Amino acid sequence: MYRYDDIDRAMVADRVAEFRRQVERRIAGDLTEEEFKPLRLMNGLYLQLHAYMLRVAVPYGTLNPRQLRVLATIARDYDKGYAHVSTRQNFQFNWPKLKDVPDILDLLAEAEMHAIQTSGNCIRNTTTDPFAGAARDEVEDPRITCEIIRQWSTFHPEFTFLPRKFKIAVSATEHDRAAIAVHDIGLQIVRNAVGEPGYRVLVGGGQGRTPHIGQWIREFLPQAELLSYLEAILRVYNVYGRRDNMYKARIKVLVNEMGIDAFRDAVEDEFAHFRAMGPGGSVDLPAEERARIAGFFAPPAFEDALAFSESFDDALATDQRFASWVRSNVHPHKVQGYVSATISLKPEGAPPGDITDTQLEAVADIAEAYALSDIRTTHEQNMVLPHVKLDDLHAVWQGLDEAGLGTPNHGLISDIIACPGLDYCNLANTRSIPVANRIQERFSDLEHQAMIGELKIKISGCINACGHHHVGHIGILGVDKKGEEFYQLTLGGSADENASIGEIVGRGLSTDEVVDAVERVVERYLELRSSESERFIDTYRRLGADPFKEALYAEAL
Amino acid sequence: MSQTEATPRAAEQPVKISAGGVKKAKAAGTKVITANDLFSGAVVYWKADGSWTEELDEAQILEGPAALDALQRAVADEANAVGPYLMDVEDDHAPAGRGRLRETIRKAGPTIHPQFGRQAQRL
């Protein structure tokens, strides 16, 4: 993984020292809240319903055991014993005290972490495939691109005060696990006809109150021209993006108002300006610097392992719970004898994405012992051990299970994305997490879940869509009706390479109705699917919304 | 009935006030001033003596111009509280109106973490 150099170290240390002084001045009364608020937000510090919330950046979701242990320490010493994985692969702490935040940031800095660019109208954490560096079919490790974008965008003076926040995601495989189509910019790493690596570029995707699927703006961008092309897009957005109405200020609104062709023309004009500067005059990275950054993501020291593991096969045959976990949570690896494992943070009854201090330490220990010290967070609010030897998989699972992290439900109906909702969030209209927990309880039979197969439920407590409901196979949006919680269902959304925005299928449902309604939709799917291998989303696409609408409102008719 | 008779003049309608989150409410009915503590972020309520308490039952219940006057004083107390606004309450301090659920959760803590928040301290 990327390691700080002296410049990084000094930059982060200076930033913490600066924020420490700002906190002192706020507490001393030398700064008003109006003056202080933008400063704390630039350091990831929000004020939520019950307390401050600190969002810690996890660049492209990559962590090492030392960093996990620091997060555990913060959870234990400065919070209430847990942390929370966000849908931008970051970590959030829900209970820090203002005076403690500079000390927390110091601890993070010692482990090469920070909270910069986790809030505000800047380029946020670039996200990617949690199986980066391990996926069988990836063109190259997408984290190289993410790290280049991180270095380019951090404190970029031109893009510190954009019209709104800006999110970039990178995928290096055909199967998109990074939801690139619902990002301001989505990059897919591809090879052209002669085998050169480059990017397909999507622009103008996003969720929130006006969801859009991104549109292709470039079918092939040479690898070496990445930053000048991104800079061209950002410049067009910075000049033409609306600043008079925050609800219309995201790039998706601009792209759709201009039309993709006019937007592309404007970007190409700006891009031509960079190209005219020639080598050295552009923002593009010299090849040797790219190679230096790529060096940080060189494959770890994989052992020569056999594709077949006797100990794995024995465990599979004798340990039923392990076998269930392997079926749902284990993924193929590009190196023979290795696999990737998803650590579910969705056990029944717990807030999706929460992990305790002792669990963080358990994951750190397991990663160190068995997983080449590499850990990832996922935008679906889980974690991943990307490199596990098949021989070690049973021991890994036993360790995870002992720590309460062995739930075999990745990609299944109980693996729900849920925003913090009205239990924490100042903007929420309704709660999300209790609905997720009730759905988990209704479908608590893991065998039944496995029989249902891949089904992605995503829940947002308000129209800002932090719970990604627009791209849920079943999406649930909380709406306030005269002070009561209601839930609007959408069907047919997807965040993968066939991305789609879910369709609203009727009136809002009361808190009492919503779980029954989800169950009826699932039952109808089981009746209608053409085979056990036809996923919910495939059946929905084959048949459309009507049969599901009938099921959804059957009891209410 | 004409439109003018059906709709009171704007000046006679209750003032729109900030009501927490992104919502607005009318400055009509019984209110309590609430905010977050500057140091801990904890939910606090305005007392009659101009200090803050974490106990809703100890908050001063206000109405009409008196509520707006007190809110001005609360907003000026930058040294202790962040973002004061008026919340609707019943006469017994119970959260009321459109923000009832939000304020009930602010008072008690997250419903999904009974071991955390204010409710945990009362166990």
mmCIF file with all atom_site columns, N, CA and C in Angstrom, chain A residues 110-147:
data_model
loop_
_atom_site.group_PDB
_atom_site.id
_atom_site.type_symbol
_atom_site.label_atom_id
_atom_site.label_alt_id
_atom_site.label_comp_id
_atom_site.label_asym_id
_atom_site.label_entity_id
_atom_site.label_seq_id
_atom_site.pdbx_PDB_ins_code
_atom_site.Cartn_x
_atom_site.Cartn_y
_atom_site.Cartn_z
_atom_site.occupancy
_atom_site.B_iso_or_equiv
_atom_site.pdbx_formal_charge
_atom_site.auth_seq_id
_atom_site.auth_comp_id
_atom_site.auth_asym_id
_atom_site.auth_atom_id
_atom_site.pdbx_PDB_model_num
ATOM 1   N N  . GLU A 1 110 ? -0.197  9.530   13.083  1.00 0.00 ? 110 GLU A N  1
ATOM 2   C CA . GLU A 1 110 ? 0.906   8.611   13.370  1.00 0.00 ? 110 GLU A CA 1
ATOM 3   C C  . GLU A 1 110 ? 0.782   7.320   12.564  1.00 0.00 ? 110 GLU A C  1
ATOM 4   N N  . ALA A 1 111 ? -0.452  6.962   12.235  1.00 0.00 ? 111 ALA A N  1
ATOM 5   C CA . ALA A 1 111 ? -0.673  5.746   11.446  1.00 0.00 ? 111 ALA A CA 1
ATOM 6   C C  . ALA A 1 111 ? -0.961  6.085   9.985   1.00 0.00 ? 111 ALA A C  1
ATOM 7   N N  . GLU A 1 112 ? -0.560  7.278   9.556   1.00 0.00 ? 112 GLU A N  1
ATOM 8   C CA . GLU A 1 112 ? -0.721  7.716   8.168   1.00 0.00 ? 112 GLU A CA 1
ATOM 9   C C  . GLU A 1 112 ? -2.189  7.752   7.749   1.00 0.00 ? 112 GLU A C  1
ATOM 10  N N  . MET A 1 113 ? -2.984  8.387   8.614   1.00 0.00 ? 113 MET A N  1
ATOM 11  C CA . MET A 1 113 ? -4.399  8.574   8.302   1.00 0.00 ? 113 MET A CA 1
ATOM 12  C C  . MET A 1 113 ? -4.795  10.013  8.644   1.00 0.00 ? 113 MET A C  1
ATOM 13  N N  . HIS A 1 114 ? -5.948  10.417  8.139   1.00 0.00 ? 114 HIS A N  1
ATOM 14  C CA . HIS A 1 114 ? -6.427  11.780  8.387   1.00 0.00 ? 114 HIS A CA 1
ATOM 15  C C  . HIS A 1 114 ? -7.916  11.847  8.088   1.00 0.00 ? 114 HIS A C  1
ATOM 16  N N  . ALA A 1 115 ? -8.462  13.059  8.238   1.00 0.00 ? 115 ALA A N  1
ATOM 17  C CA . ALA A 1 115 ? -9.895  13.249  7.953   1.00 0.00 ? 115 ALA A CA 1
ATOM 18  C C  . ALA A 1 115 ? -10.081 14.323  6.878   1.00 0.00 ? 115 ALA A C  1
ATOM 19  N N  . ILE A 1 116 ? -9.048  14.554  6.103   1.00 0.00 ? 116 ILE A N  1
ATOM 20  C CA . ILE A 1 116 ? -9.096  15.595  5.073   1.00 0.00 ? 116 ILE A CA 1
ATOM 21  C C  . ILE A 1 116 ? -9.972  15.131  3.911   1.00 0.00 ? 116 ILE A C  1
ATOM 22  N N  . GLN A 1 117 ? -10.727 16.071  3.342   1.00 0.00 ? 117 GLN A N  1
ATOM 23  C CA . GLN A 1 117 ? -11.585 15.809  2.180   1.00 0.00 ? 117 GLN A CA 1
ATOM 24  C C  . GLN A 1 117 ? -12.663 14.758  2.445   1.00 0.00 ? 117 GLN A C  1
ATOM 25  N N  . THR A 1 118 ? -13.084 14.670  3.699   1.00 0.00 ? 118 THR A N  1
ATOM 26  C CA . THR A 1 118 ? -14.216 13.792  3.997   1.00 0.00 ? 118 THR A CA 1
ATOM 27  C C  . THR A 1 118 ? -15.499 14.602  4.148   1.00 0.00 ? 118 THR A C  1
ATOM 28  N N  . SER A 1 119 ? -15.414 15.883  3.876   1.00 0.00 ? 119 SER A N  1
ATOM 29  C CA . SER A 1 119 ? -16.594 16.747  3.888   1.00 0.00 ? 119 SER A CA 1
ATOM 30  C C  . SER A 1 119 ? -16.298 17.937  2.990   1.00 0.00 ? 119 SER A C  1
ATOM 31  N N  . GLY A 1 120 ? -17.310 18.741  2.736   1.00 0.00 ? 120 GLY A N  1
ATOM 32  C CA . GLY A 1 120 ? -17.109 19.968  1.968   1.00 0.00 ? 120 GLY A CA 1
ATOM 33  C C  . GLY A 1 120 ? -17.211 19.750  0.468   1.00 0.00 ? 120 GLY A C  1
ATOM 34  N N  . ASN A 1 121 ? -17.197 20.860  -0.250  1.00 0.00 ? 121 ASN A N  1
ATOM 35  C CA . ASN A 1 121 ? -17.400 20.824  -1.701  1.00 0.00 ? 121 ASN A CA 1
ATOM 36  C C  . ASN A 1 121 ? -16.073 20.658  -2.432  1.00 0.00 ? 121 ASN A C  1
ATOM 37  N N  . CYS A 1 122 ? -15.443 19.535  -2.167  1.00 0.00 ? 122 CYS A N  1
ATOM 38  C CA . CYS A 1 122 ? -14.144 19.218  -2.752  1.00 0.00 ? 122 CYS A CA 1
ATOM 39  C C  . CYS A 1 122 ? -14.228 17.808  -3.357  1.00 0.00 ? 122 CYS A C  1
ATOM 40  N N  . ILE A 1 123 ? -13.104 17.333  -3.875  1.00 0.00 ? 123 ILE A N  1
ATOM 41  C CA . ILE A 1 123 ? -13.066 15.963  -4.400  1.00 0.00 ? 123 ILE A CA 1
ATOM 42  C C  . ILE A 1 123 ? -12.898 15.017  -3.213  1.00 0.00 ? 123 ILE A C  1
ATOM 43  N N  . ARG A 1 124 ? -13.884 14.175  -3.004  1.00 0.00 ? 124 ARG A N  1
ATOM 44  C CA . ARG A 1 124 ? -13.900 13.282  -1.832  1.00 0.00 ? 124 ARG A CA 1
ATOM 45  C C  . ARG A 1 124 ? -13.054 12.033  -2.096  1.00 0.00 ? 124 ARG A C  1
ATOM 46  N N  . ASN A 1 125 ? -13.076 11.153  -1.100  1.00 0.00 ? 125 ASN A N  1
ATOM 47  C CA . ASN A 1 125 ? -12.298 9.915   -1.206  1.00 0.00 ? 125 ASN A CA 1
ATOM 48  C C  . ASN A 1 125 ? -12.659 9.140   -2.477  1.00 0.00 ? 125 ASN A C  1
ATOM 49  N N  . THR A 1 126 ? -11.661 8.829   -3.291  1.00 0.00 ? 126 THR A N  1
ATOM 50  C CA . THR A 1 126 ? -11.885 8.024   -4.493  1.00 0.00 ? 126 THR A CA 1
ATOM 51  C C  . THR A 1 126 ? -12.059 6.571   -4.073  1.00 0.00 ? 126 THR A C  1
ATOM 52  N N  . THR A 1 127 ? -13.147 5.965   -4.526  1.00 0.00 ? 127 THR A N  1
ATOM 53  C CA . THR A 1 127 ? -13.465 4.606   -4.091  1.00 0.00 ? 127 THR A CA 1
ATOM 54  C C  . THR A 1 127 ? -13.200 3.604   -5.216  1.00 0.00 ? 127 THR A C  1
ATOM 55  N N  . THR A 1 128 ? -13.106 2.349   -4.830  1.00 0.00 ? 128 THR A N  1
ATOM 56  C CA . THR A 1 128 ? -12.803 1.332   -5.839  1.00 0.00 ? 128 THR A CA 1
ATOM 57  C C  . THR A 1 128 ? -13.269 -0.044  -5.404  1.00 0.00 ? 128 THR A C  1
ATOM 58  N N  . ASP A 1 129 ? -12.960 -1.005  -6.216  1.00 0.00 ? 129 ASP A N  1
ATOM 59  C CA . ASP A 1 129 ? -13.276 -2.405  -5.990  1.00 0.00 ? 129 ASP A CA 1
ATOM 60  C C  . ASP A 1 129 ? -12.536 -2.905  -4.736  1.00 0.00 ? 129 ASP A C  1
ATOM 61  N N  . PRO A 1 130 ? -13.250 -3.448  -3.767  1.00 0.00 ? 130 PRO A N  1
ATOM 62  C CA . PRO A 1 130 ? -12.552 -3.960  -2.576  1.00 0.00 ? 130 PRO A CA 1
ATOM 63  C C  . PRO A 1 130 ? -11.648 -5.158  -2.883  1.00 0.00 ? 130 PRO A C  1
ATOM 64  N N  . PHE A 1 131 ? -11.836 -5.769  -4.048  1.00 0.00 ? 131 PHE A N  1
ATOM 65  C CA . PHE A 1 131 ? -10.965 -6.889  -4.432  1.00 0.00 ? 131 PHE A CA 1
ATOM 66  C C  . PHE A 1 131 ? -9.791  -6.419  -5.306  1.00 0.00 ? 131 PHE A C  1
ATOM 67  N N  . ALA A 1 132 ? -9.529  -5.110  -5.307  1.00 0.00 ? 132 ALA A N  1
ATOM 68  C CA . ALA A 1 132 ? -8.423  -4.569  -6.101  1.00 0.00 ? 132 ALA A CA 1
ATOM 69  C C  . ALA A 1 132 ? -7.122  -5.286  -5.760  1.00 0.00 ? 132 ALA A C  1
ATOM 70  N N  . GLY A 1 133 ? -6.387  -5.658  -6.784  1.00 0.00 ? 133 GLY A N  1
ATOM 71  C CA . GLY A 1 133 ? -5.128  -6.371  -6.559  1.00 0.00 ? 133 GLY A CA 1
ATOM 72  C C  . GLY A 1 133 ? -5.303  -7.862  -6.404  1.00 0.00 ? 133 GLY A C  1
ATOM 73  N N  . ALA A 1 134 ? -6.571  -8.288  -6.324  1.00 0.00 ? 134 ALA A N  1
ATOM 74  C CA . ALA A 1 134 ? -6.845  -9.717  -6.142  1.00 0.00 ? 134 ALA A CA 1
ATOM 75  C C  . ALA A 1 134 ? -7.795  -10.259 -7.211  1.00 0.00 ? 134 ALA A C  1
ATOM 76  N N  . ALA A 1 135 ? -8.572  -9.368  -7.815  1.00 0.00 ? 135 ALA A N  1
ATOM 77  C CA . ALA A 1 135 ? -9.601  -9.819  -8.765  1.00 0.00 ? 135 ALA A CA 1
ATOM 78  C C  . ALA A 1 135 ? -8.964  -10.471 -9.990  1.00 0.00 ? 135 ALA A C  1
ATOM 79  N N  . ARG A 1 136 ? -9.542  -11.573 -10.404 1.00 0.00 ? 136 ARG A N  1
ATOM 80  C CA . ARG A 1 136 ? -8.954  -12.377 -11.489 1.00 0.00 ? 136 ARG A CA 1
ATOM 81  C C  . ARG A 1 136 ? -8.872  -11.621 -12.813 1.00 0.00 ? 136 ARG A C  1
ATOM 82  N N  . ASP A 1 137 ? -9.922  -10.845 -13.100 1.00 0.00 ? 137 ASP A N  1
ATOM 83  C CA . ASP A 1 137 ? -10.007 -10.283 -14.445 1.00 0.00 ? 137 ASP A CA 1
ATOM 84  C C  . ASP A 1 137 ? -9.643  -8.806  -14.500 1.00 0.00 ? 137 ASP A C  1
ATOM 85  N N  . GLU A 1 138 ? -8.986  -8.258  -13.462 1.00 0.00 ? 138 GLU A N  1
ATOM 86  C CA . GLU A 1 138 ? -8.707  -6.822  -13.523 1.00 0.00 ? 138 GLU A CA 1
ATOM 87  C C  . GLU A 1 138 ? -7.561  -6.525  -14.493 1.00 0.00 ? 138 GLU A C  1
ATOM 88  N N  . VAL A 1 139 ? -7.684  -5.367  -15.166 1.00 0.00 ? 139 VAL A N  1
ATOM 89  C CA . VAL A 1 139 ? -6.661  -4.955  -16.125 1.00 0.00 ? 139 VAL A CA 1
ATOM 90  C C  . VAL A 1 139 ? -5.372  -4.592  -15.388 1.00 0.00 ? 139 VAL A C  1
ATOM 91  N N  . GLU A 1 140 ? -5.524  -3.844  -14.322 1.00 0.00 ? 140 GLU A N  1
ATOM 92  C CA . GLU A 1 140 ? -4.416  -3.561  -13.413 1.00 0.00 ? 140 GLU A CA 1
ATOM 93  C C  . GLU A 1 140 ? -5.028  -3.177  -12.071 1.00 0.00 ? 140 GLU A C  1
ATOM 94  N N  . ASP A 1 141 ? -4.206  -3.040  -11.045 1.00 0.00 ? 141 ASP A N  1
ATOM 95  C CA . ASP A 1 141 ? -4.720  -2.662  -9.729  1.00 0.00 ? 141 ASP A CA 1
ATOM 96  C C  . ASP A 1 141 ? -5.283  -1.241  -9.808  1.00 0.00 ? 141 ASP A C  1
ATOM 97  N N  . PRO A 1 142 ? -6.596  -1.065  -9.603  1.00 0.00 ? 142 PRO A N  1
ATOM 98  C CA . PRO A 1 142 ? -7.189  0.276   -9.737  1.00 0.00 ? 142 PRO A CA 1
ATOM 99  C C  . PRO A 1 142 ? -6.721  1.260   -8.671  1.00 0.00 ? 142 PRO A C  1
ATOM 100 N N  . ARG A 1 143 ? -6.089  0.742   -7.618  1.00 0.00 ? 143 ARG A N  1
ATOM 101 C CA . ARG A 1 143 ? -5.645  1.653   -6.553  1.00 0.00 ? 143 ARG A CA 1
ATOM 102 C C  . ARG A 1 143 ? -4.500  2.549   -7.013  1.00 0.00 ? 143 ARG A C  1
ATOM 103 N N  . ILE A 1 144 ? -3.782  2.136   -8.061  1.00 0.00 ? 144 ILE A N  1
ATOM 104 C CA . ILE A 1 144 ? -2.732  3.025   -8.596  1.00 0.00 ? 144 ILE A CA 1
ATOM 105 C C  . ILE A 1 144 ? -3.398  4.315   -9.097  1.00 0.00 ? 144 ILE A C  1
ATOM 106 N N  . THR A 1 145 ? -4.456  4.148   -9.861  1.00 0.00 ? 145 THR A N  1
ATOM 107 C CA . THR A 1 145 ? -5.197  5.313   -10.363 1.00 0.00 ? 145 THR A CA 1
ATOM 108 C C  . THR A 1 145 ? -5.793  6.114   -9.211  1.00 0.00 ? 145 THR A C  1
ATOM 109 N N  . CYS A 1 146 ? -6.364  5.408   -8.232  1.00 0.00 ? 146 CYS A N  1
ATOM 110 C CA . CYS A 1 146 ? -6.963  6.098   -7.078  1.00 0.00 ? 146 CYS A CA 1
ATOM 111 C C  . CYS A 1 146 ? -5.922  6.936   -6.346  1.00 0.00 ? 146 CYS A C  1
ATOM 112 N N  . GLU A 1 147 ? -4.735  6.382   -6.161  1.00 0.00 ? 147 GLU A N  1
ATOM 113 C CA . GLU A 1 147 ? -3.688  7.100   -5.429  1.00 0.00 ? 147 GLU A CA 1
ATOM 114 C C  . GLU A 1 147 ? -3.203  8.313   -6.231  1.00 0.00 ? 147 GLU A C  1
#
